[in-house]
Coordinates of C-alpha atoms in Angstrom, one line a residue:
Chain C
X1 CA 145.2 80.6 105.0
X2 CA 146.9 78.5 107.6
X3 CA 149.7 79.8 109.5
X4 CA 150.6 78.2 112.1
X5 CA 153.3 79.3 114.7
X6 CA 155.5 77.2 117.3
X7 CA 156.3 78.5 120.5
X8 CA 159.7 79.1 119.8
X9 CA 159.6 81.1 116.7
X10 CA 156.5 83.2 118.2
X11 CA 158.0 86.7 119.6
X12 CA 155.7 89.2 120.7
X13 CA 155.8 91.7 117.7
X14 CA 154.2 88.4 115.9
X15 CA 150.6 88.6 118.1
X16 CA 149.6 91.5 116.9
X17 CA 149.2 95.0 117.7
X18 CA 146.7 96.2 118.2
X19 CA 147.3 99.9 118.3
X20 CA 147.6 99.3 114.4
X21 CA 144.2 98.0 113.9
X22 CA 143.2 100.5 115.9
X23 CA 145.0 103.4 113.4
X24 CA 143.3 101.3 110.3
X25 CA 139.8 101.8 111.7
X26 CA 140.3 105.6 112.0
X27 CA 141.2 105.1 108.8
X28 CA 138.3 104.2 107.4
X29 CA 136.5 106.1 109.2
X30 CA 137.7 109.8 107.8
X31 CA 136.9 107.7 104.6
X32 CA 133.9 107.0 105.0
X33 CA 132.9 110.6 106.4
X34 CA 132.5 111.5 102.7
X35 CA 129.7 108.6 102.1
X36 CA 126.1 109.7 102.5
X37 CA 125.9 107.5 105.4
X38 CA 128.2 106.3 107.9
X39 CA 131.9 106.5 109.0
X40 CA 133.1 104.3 111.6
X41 CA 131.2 101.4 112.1
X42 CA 130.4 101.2 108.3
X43 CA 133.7 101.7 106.3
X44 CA 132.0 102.2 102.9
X45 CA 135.1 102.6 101.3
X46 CA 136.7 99.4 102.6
X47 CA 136.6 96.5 100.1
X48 CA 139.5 94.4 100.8
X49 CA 138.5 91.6 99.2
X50 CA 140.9 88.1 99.4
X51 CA 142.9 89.9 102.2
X52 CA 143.0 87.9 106.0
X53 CA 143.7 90.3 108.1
X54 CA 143.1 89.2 111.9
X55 CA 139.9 90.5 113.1
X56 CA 140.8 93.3 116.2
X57 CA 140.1 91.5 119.7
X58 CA 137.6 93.9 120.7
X59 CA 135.4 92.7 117.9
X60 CA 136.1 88.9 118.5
X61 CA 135.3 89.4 121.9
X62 CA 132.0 91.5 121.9
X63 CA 130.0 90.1 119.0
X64 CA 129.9 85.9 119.6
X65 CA 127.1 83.5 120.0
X66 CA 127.2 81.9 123.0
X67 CA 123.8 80.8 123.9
X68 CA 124.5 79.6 127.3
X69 CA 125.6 83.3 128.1
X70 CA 122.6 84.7 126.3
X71 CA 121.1 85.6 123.1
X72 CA 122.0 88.1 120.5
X73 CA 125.5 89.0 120.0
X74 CA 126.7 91.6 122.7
X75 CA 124.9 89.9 125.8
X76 CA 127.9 86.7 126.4
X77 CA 130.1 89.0 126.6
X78 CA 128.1 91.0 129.2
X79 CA 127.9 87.7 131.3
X80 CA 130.8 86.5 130.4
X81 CA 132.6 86.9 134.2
X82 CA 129.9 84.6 135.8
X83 CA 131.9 81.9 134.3
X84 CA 134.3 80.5 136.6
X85 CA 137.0 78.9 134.8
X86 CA 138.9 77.1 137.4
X87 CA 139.2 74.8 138.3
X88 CA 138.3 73.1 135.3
X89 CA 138.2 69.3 134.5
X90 CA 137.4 67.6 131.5
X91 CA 136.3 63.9 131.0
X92 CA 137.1 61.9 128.4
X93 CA 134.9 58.4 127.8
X94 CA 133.6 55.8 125.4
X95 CA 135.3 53.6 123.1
X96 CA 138.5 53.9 124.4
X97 CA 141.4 52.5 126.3
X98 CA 142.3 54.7 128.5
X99 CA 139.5 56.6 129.6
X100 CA 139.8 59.2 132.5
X101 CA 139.3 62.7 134.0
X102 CA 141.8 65.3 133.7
X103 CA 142.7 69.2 135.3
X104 CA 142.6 71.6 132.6
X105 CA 146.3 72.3 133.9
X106 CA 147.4 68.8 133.2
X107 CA 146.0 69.0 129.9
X108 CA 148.1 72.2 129.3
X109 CA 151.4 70.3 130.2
X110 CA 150.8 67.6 127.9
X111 CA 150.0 69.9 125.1
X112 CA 151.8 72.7 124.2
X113 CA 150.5 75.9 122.7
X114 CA 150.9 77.7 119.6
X115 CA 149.1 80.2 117.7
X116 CA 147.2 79.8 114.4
X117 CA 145.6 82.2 112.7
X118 CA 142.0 80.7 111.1
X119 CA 139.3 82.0 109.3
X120 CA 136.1 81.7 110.8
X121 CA 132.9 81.7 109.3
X122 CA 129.1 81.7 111.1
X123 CA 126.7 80.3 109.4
X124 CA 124.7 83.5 109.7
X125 CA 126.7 84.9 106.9
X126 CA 129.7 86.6 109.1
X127 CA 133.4 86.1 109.3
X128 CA 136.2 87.0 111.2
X129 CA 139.7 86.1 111.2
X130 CA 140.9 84.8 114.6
X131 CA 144.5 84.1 115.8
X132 CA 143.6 81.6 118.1
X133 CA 146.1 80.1 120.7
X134 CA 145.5 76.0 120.8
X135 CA 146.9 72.4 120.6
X136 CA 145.9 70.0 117.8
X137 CA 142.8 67.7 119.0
X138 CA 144.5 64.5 118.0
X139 CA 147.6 64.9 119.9
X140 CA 144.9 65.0 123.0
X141 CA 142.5 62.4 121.6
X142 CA 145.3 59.4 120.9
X143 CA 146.6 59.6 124.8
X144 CA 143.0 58.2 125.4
X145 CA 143.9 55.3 123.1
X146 CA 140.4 54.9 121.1
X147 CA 139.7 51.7 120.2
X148 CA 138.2 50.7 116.2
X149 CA 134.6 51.6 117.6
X150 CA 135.5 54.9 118.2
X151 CA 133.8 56.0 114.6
X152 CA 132.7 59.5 116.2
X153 CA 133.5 62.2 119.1
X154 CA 131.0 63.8 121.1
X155 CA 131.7 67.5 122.7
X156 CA 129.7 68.1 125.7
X157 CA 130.2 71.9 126.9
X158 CA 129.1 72.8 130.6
X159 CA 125.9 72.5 132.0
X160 CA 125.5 75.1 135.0
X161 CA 122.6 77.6 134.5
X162 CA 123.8 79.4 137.5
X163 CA 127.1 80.2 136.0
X164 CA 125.0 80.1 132.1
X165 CA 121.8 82.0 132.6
X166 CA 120.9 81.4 128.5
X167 CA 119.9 77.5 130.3
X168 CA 117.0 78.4 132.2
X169 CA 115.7 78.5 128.4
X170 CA 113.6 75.5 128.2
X171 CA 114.2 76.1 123.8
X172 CA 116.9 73.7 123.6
X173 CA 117.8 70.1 125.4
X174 CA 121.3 71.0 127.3
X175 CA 123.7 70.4 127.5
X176 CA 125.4 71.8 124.5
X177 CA 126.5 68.6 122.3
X178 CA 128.8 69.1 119.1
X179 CA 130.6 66.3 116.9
X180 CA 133.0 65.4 114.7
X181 CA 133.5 62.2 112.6
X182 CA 136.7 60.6 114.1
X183 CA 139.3 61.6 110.9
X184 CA 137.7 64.6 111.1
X185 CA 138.6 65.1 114.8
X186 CA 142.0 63.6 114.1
X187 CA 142.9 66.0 111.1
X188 CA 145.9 68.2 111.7
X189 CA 143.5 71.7 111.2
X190 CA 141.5 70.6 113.6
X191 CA 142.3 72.6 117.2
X192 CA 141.8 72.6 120.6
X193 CA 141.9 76.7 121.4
X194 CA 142.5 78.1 124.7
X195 CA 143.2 81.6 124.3
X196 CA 143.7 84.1 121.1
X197 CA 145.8 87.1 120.6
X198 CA 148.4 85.4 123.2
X199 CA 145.7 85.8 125.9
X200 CA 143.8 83.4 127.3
X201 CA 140.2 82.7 126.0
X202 CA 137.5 84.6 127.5
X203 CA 134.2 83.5 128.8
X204 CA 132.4 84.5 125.6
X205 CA 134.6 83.0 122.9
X206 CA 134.3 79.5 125.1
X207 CA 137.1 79.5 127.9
X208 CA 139.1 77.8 128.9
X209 CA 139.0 75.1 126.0
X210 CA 136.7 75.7 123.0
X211 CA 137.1 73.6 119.8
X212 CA 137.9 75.2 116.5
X213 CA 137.2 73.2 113.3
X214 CA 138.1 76.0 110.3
X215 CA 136.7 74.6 107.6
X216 CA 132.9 74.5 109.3
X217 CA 130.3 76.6 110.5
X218 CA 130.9 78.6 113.9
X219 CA 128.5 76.6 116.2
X220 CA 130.6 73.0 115.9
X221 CA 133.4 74.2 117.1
X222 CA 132.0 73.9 120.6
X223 CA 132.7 76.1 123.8
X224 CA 134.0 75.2 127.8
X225 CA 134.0 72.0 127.0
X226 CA 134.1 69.4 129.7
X227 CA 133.2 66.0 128.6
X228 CA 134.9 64.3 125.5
X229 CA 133.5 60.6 124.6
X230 CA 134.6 58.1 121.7
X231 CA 130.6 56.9 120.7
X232 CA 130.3 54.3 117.6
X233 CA 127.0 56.2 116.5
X234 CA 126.7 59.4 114.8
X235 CA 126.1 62.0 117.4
X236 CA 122.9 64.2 117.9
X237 CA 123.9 67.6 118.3
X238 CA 122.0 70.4 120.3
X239 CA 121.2 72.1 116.6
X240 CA 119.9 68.9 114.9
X241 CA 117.6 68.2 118.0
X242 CA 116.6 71.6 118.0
X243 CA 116.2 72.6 114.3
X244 CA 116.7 69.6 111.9
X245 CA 116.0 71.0 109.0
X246 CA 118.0 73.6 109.0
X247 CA 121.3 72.6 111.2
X248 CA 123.1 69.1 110.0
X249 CA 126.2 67.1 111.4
X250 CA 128.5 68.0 108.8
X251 CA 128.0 71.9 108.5
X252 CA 131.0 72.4 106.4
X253 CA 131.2 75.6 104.7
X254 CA 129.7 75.4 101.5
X255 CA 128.5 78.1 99.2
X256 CA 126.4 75.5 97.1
X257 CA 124.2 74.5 100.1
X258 CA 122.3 77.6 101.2
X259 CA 120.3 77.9 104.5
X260 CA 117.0 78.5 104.8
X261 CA 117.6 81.4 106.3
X262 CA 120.8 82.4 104.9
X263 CA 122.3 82.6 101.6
X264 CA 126.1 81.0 101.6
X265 CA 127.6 82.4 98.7
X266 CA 128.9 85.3 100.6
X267 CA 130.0 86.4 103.8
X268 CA 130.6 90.0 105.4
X269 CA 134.2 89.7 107.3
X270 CA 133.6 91.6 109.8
X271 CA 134.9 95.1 109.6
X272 CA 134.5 95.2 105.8
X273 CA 131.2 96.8 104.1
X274 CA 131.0 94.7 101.1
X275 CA 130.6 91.1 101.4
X276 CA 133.0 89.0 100.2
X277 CA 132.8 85.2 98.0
X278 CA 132.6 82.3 100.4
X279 CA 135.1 79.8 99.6
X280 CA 134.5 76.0 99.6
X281 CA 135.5 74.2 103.2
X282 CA 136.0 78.3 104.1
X283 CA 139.2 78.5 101.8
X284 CA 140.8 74.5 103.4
X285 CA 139.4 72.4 100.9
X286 CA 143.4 71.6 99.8
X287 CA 143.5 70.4 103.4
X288 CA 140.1 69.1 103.9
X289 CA 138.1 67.9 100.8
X290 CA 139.9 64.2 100.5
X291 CA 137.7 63.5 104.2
X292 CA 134.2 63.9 101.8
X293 CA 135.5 62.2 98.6
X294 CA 132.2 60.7 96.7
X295 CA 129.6 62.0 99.5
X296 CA 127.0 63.8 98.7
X297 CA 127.5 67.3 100.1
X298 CA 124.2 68.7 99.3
X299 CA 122.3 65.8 101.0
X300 CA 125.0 65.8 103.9
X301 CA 124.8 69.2 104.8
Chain I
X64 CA 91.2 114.4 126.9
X65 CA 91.6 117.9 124.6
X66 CA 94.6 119.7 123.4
X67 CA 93.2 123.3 123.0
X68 CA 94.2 124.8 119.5
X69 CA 96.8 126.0 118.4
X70 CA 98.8 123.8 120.7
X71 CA 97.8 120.5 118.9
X72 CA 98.9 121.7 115.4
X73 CA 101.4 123.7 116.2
X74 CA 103.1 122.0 119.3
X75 CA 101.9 118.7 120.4
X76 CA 102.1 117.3 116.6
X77 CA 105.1 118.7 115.7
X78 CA 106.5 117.2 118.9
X79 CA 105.4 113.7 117.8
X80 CA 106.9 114.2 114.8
X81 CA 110.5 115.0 116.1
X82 CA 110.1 112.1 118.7
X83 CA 109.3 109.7 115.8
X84 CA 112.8 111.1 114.3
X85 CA 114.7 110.2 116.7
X86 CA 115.7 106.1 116.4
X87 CA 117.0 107.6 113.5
X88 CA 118.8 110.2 114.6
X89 CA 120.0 107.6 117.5
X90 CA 121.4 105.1 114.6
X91 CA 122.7 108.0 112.6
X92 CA 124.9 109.0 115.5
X93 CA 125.8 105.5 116.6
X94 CA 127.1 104.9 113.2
X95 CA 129.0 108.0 113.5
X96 CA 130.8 107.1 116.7
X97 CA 131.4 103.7 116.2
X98 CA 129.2 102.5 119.0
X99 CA 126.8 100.2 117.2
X100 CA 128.6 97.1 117.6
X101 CA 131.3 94.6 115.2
X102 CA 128.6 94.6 112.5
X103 CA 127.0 97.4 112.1
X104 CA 125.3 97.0 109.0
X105 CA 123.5 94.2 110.8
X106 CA 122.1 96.5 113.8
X107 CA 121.4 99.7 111.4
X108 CA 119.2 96.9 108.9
X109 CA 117.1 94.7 111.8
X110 CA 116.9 98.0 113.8
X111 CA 115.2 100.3 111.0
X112 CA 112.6 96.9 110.3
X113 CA 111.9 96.7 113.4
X114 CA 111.0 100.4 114.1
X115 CA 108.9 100.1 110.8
X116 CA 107.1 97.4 112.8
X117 CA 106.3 99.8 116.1
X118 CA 104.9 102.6 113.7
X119 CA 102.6 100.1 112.2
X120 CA 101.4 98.8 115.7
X121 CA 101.3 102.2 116.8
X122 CA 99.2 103.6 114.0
X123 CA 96.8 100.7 114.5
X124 CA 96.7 102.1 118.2
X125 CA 95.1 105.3 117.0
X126 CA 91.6 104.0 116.7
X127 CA 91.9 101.5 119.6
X128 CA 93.0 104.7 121.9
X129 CA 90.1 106.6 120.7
X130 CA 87.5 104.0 121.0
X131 CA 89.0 103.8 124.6
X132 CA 89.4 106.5 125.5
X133 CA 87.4 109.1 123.4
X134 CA 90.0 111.0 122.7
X135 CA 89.0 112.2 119.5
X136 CA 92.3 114.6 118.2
X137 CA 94.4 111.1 118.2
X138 CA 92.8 110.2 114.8
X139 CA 95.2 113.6 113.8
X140 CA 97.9 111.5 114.1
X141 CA 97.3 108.5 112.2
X142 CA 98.6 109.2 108.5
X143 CA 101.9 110.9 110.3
X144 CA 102.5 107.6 112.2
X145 CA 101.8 105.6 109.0
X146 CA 103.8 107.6 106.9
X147 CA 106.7 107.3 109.5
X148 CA 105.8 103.2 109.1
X149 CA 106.3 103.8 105.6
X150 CA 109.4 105.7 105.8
X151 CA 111.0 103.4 108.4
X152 CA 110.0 100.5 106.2
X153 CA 111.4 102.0 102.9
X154 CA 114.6 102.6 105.1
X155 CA 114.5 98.9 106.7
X156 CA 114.5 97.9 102.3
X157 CA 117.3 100.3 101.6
X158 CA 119.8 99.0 104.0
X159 CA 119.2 96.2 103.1
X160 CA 119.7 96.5 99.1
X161 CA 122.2 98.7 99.5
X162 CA 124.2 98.3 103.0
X163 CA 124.1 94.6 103.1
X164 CA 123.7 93.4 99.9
X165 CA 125.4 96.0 97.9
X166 CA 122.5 95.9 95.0
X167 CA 123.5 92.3 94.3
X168 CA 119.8 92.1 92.4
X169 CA 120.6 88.3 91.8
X170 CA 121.0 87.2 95.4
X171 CA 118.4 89.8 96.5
X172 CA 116.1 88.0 94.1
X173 CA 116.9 84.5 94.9
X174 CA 116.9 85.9 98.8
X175 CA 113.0 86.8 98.4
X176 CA 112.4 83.7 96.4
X177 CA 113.7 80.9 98.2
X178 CA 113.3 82.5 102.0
X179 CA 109.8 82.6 103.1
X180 CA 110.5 85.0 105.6
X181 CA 112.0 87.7 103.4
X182 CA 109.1 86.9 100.7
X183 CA 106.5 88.1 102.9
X184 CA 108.7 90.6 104.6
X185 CA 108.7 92.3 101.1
X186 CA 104.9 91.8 100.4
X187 CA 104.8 93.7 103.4
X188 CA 106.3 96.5 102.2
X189 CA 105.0 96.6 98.8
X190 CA 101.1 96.1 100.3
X191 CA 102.4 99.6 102.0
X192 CA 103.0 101.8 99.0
X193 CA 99.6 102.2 97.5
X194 CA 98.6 103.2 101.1
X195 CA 101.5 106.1 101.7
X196 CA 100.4 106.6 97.4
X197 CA 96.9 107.4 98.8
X198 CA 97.5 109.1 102.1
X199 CA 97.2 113.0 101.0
X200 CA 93.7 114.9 100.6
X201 CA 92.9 115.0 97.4
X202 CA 93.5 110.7 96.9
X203 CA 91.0 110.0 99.9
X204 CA 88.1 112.6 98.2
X205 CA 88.6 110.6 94.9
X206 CA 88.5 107.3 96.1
X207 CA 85.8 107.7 98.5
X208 CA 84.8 104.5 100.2
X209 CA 87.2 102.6 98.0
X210 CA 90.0 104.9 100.3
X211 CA 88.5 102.9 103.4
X212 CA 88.5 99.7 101.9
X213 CA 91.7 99.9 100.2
X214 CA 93.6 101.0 103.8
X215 CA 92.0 98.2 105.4
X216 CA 95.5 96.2 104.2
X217 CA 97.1 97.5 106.9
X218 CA 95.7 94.5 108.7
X219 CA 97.1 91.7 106.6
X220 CA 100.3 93.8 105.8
X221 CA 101.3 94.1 109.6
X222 CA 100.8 90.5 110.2
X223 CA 103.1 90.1 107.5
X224 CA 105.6 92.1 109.0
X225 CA 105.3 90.4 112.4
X226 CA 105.7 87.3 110.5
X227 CA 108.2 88.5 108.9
X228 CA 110.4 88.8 112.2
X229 CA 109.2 85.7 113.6
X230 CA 110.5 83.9 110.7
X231 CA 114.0 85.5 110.9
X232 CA 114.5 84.8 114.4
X233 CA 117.5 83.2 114.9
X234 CA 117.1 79.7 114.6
X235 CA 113.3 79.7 115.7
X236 CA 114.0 80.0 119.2
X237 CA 114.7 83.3 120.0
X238 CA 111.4 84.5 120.2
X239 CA 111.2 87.5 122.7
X240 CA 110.9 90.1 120.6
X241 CA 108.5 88.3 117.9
X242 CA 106.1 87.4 120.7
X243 CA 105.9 90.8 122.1
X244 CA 104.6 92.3 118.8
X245 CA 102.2 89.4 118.3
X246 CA 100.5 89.8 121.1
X247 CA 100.0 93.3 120.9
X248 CA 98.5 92.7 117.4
X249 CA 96.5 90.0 118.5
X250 CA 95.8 92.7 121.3
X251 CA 94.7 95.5 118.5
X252 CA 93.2 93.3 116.2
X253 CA 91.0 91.3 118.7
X254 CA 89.7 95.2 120.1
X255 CA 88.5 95.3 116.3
X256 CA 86.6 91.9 116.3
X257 CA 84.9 92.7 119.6
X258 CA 84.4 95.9 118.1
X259 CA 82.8 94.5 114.8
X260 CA 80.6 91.8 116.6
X261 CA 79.5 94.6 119.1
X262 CA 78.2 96.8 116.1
X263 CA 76.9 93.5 114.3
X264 CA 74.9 92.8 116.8
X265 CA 73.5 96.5 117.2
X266 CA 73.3 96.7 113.6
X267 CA 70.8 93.9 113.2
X268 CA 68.1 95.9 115.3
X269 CA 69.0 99.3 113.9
X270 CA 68.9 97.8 110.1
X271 CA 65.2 96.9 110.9
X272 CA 64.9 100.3 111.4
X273 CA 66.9 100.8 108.4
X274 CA 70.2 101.8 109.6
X275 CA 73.5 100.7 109.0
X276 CA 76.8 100.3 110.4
X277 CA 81.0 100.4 109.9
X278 CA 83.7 100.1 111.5
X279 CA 87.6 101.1 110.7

């Protein structure tokens, strides 16, 4: 699914209520009063399976991965308000013409907002389905003017372990560092979010700009980012320093390559009790696909 | 210490075995109000293992606690805090079957063979079945000192389960919890060594007087 809103055709019934999701959940939860175990948190009845409906906020916002904040699921949000927000500037470098450092509210006037609603899939065998509020990255990047060297970008999120307690973890080499091949950055899916549900983002789902690249694994799509560069060589990211074999650049969605960990054929949506297919490039390979023509997916994982 | 009779059997033990009921009773009513979280399944699956894990490391406390303590009427609690292991462990497999993989047998199968940590997390659990199998009366009459010997894979098994959780910690660096339980095996299991060489080395001069020596 890709549905993507402008500004001027969004109203406000369109971001959705939540009141309803909250009725569907009581819902399921007199259902599931029947099963042997579990109601609420485990709707046993609840098999949607093909549907995308958006994931309710209060699950998008409580259950991330955001390292930097802390481990396991509940604790970013938990720090989440040590983050402060602004001001905020982002640099942008490398192989480009016009390189420069901007204020997170210049950024916003350049680039208007609208909302899409994406799926989004972890690579720990979750999903949820986000209406994310963003620009596209390439209307950002080409201001910058890269030049014919510019063959990757590199995402640097922030390093401040006062404001990100999970950095006083001497696991990983910070910063945070994500990439993207530079059609891959440039391709029209590919987002710059800064808030979901028509609010802005919170601290744990990666204010005030977070990437979102739909058709890959959760952890590229990087968080508070503040440094953007155009680099000629493949960047290392944070994961493939840190666990090589089992995080690579690419990290599309693909329910062929499994994780050593973690199966891929299937993924639980979040809110659902049984899991669901996985689909190739997470359900855009219409969209996406033509960018690996003739590579070797399995080998470039 | 000396719980006088009847209060052991008929208060402290039952006591124990209430308090042991309760993570259970904890995740049963989290379920029920909703409070356990976006995924659920997730919590109610790692949380069971990992309560399967305490029981083991507290049933291999028994001995250690007695040898330090002399507190003989611990020993009464061993089989009821292996049996709870058991039953947490055979819950931990469950939710997992049937909660998160919804008896897919074919990716349950290809989970244990391909993923190291969920092959030994299930050797674990199958290395525990002939021990709950053996733990009533009548099995440890029978089997005599094979009963001893055959126990004795509690070791190896709750390495694997510690293993087990080192190996699915997410992304090999978040290690807290993983460590804690290692070292308080390593802890239980290094008591046992010194234990063994202490009794090795008193056993040479007692077999010359024709003695002989164990240790459990």
């Amino acid at each position: 699914m890709i549905f993507i809103k402008h500004p001027h055709d969004l109203r406000d019934h369109d971001v959705t209520d939540e009141a309803l999701y909250r009725q569907r959940r009581q819902f399921l939860k007199s259902l599931g009063g029947f099963a042997l175990l579990g109601a609420g948190g485990i709707p046993l009845l609840a098999n949607a399976a093909g549907e995308d409906e958006p994931t309710p906020y209060e699950d998008i916002t409580t259950y991330n991965n955001f390292i930097e904040l802390g481990q396991g699921k509940q604790a970013p949000a938990l720090r989440a308000d040590k983050l402060r927000t602004s001001p905020w500037t982002v640099t942008v470098d490398g192989e480009c013409e016009k390189p420069g450092k901007l204020l997170l509210e210049d950024i916003l006037k350049q680039n208007p907002t609208e909302e899409r609603i994406y799926r989004l899939r972890c690579v720990e065998g979750w999903s949820m389905v986000v209406p994310w509020l963003g620009f596209p990255l390439a209307g950002l990047l080409k201001r910058f003017e890269p030049t014919s060297k510019a063959k990757y970008v590199r995402f640097e999120s922030l390093y401040d372990p006062e404001q990100m307690p999970g950095q006083k973890s001497r696991a990983y080499d910070w910063p945070y560092v994500e990439g993207l091949r530079i059609d891959e950055a440039m391709h029209p899916l590919t987002l710059m979010a800064t808030g979901l549900y028509g609010k802005n983002l919170p601290g744990q789902c990666g204010a005030p700009l977070r990437l979102v690249v739909p058709w890959k694994y959760g952890y590229k799509s990087a968080k508070s980012i503040v440094r953007i560069s155009f680099v000629e060589e493949l960047p290392t990211t944070l994961w493939m320093a840190t666990v090589p074999d089992e995080y690579g650049f690419y990290a599309n969605v693909n329910p062929q390559v499994s994780h050593p960990r973690w199966s891929q054929r299937k993924e639980r949506r979040i809110g659902e009790f049984r899991k669901r297919d996985t689909q190739m490039f997470n359900g855009y390979a219409e969209q996406v696909a033509s960018l690996y023509s003739g590579m070797d997916l399995q080998e470039n994982f | 210490m000396h719980i006088r009779e009847p209060y052991f059997s008929k208060l402290f033990k039952p006591a124990v075995f209430a308090l042991a009921l309760v993570p259970l009773a904890l995740l049963g009513w989290g379920v029920w109000q909703d409070t356990l979280g976006a995924n659920p399944i997730e919590t109610v699956t790692r949380s069971l293992g990992e309560w399967g894990l305490r029981f083991l490391l507290l049933t291999l406390l028994v001995s250690t606690l007695r040898r330090a303590t002399g507190w003989v009427q611990v020993l009464r609690l061993r089989r009821m805090l292996g049996l709870f292991a058991f039953f947490y462990g055979t819950l931990h497999l469950l939710s997992y079957v049937w909660l998160d993989q919804f008896f897919d047998w074919e990716e349950i199968w290809l989970d244990i063979l391909d993923r190291p940590f969920m092959t030994v997390g299930m050797l674990a659990f199958v290395l525990m079945v002939p021990l709950a199998a053996t733990s009533f009366q009548a099995a440890i009459r029978r089997l005599g000192r094979n009963w001893q010997r055959l126990h004795r894979l509690v070791y190896p098994l709750t390495l694997l389960g510690v293993l087990h959780f080192w190996w699915l910690a997410d992304s090999k660096v978040r290690t807290d919890m993983p460590l804690v339980y290692s070292v308080l095996l390593a802890l239980l299991l290094g008591e046992r060594l010194y234990q063994f060489a202490r009794k090795r080395g008193q056993g040479r001069v007692l077999s010359r007087a024709g003695g002989s020596s164990g240790i459990a």
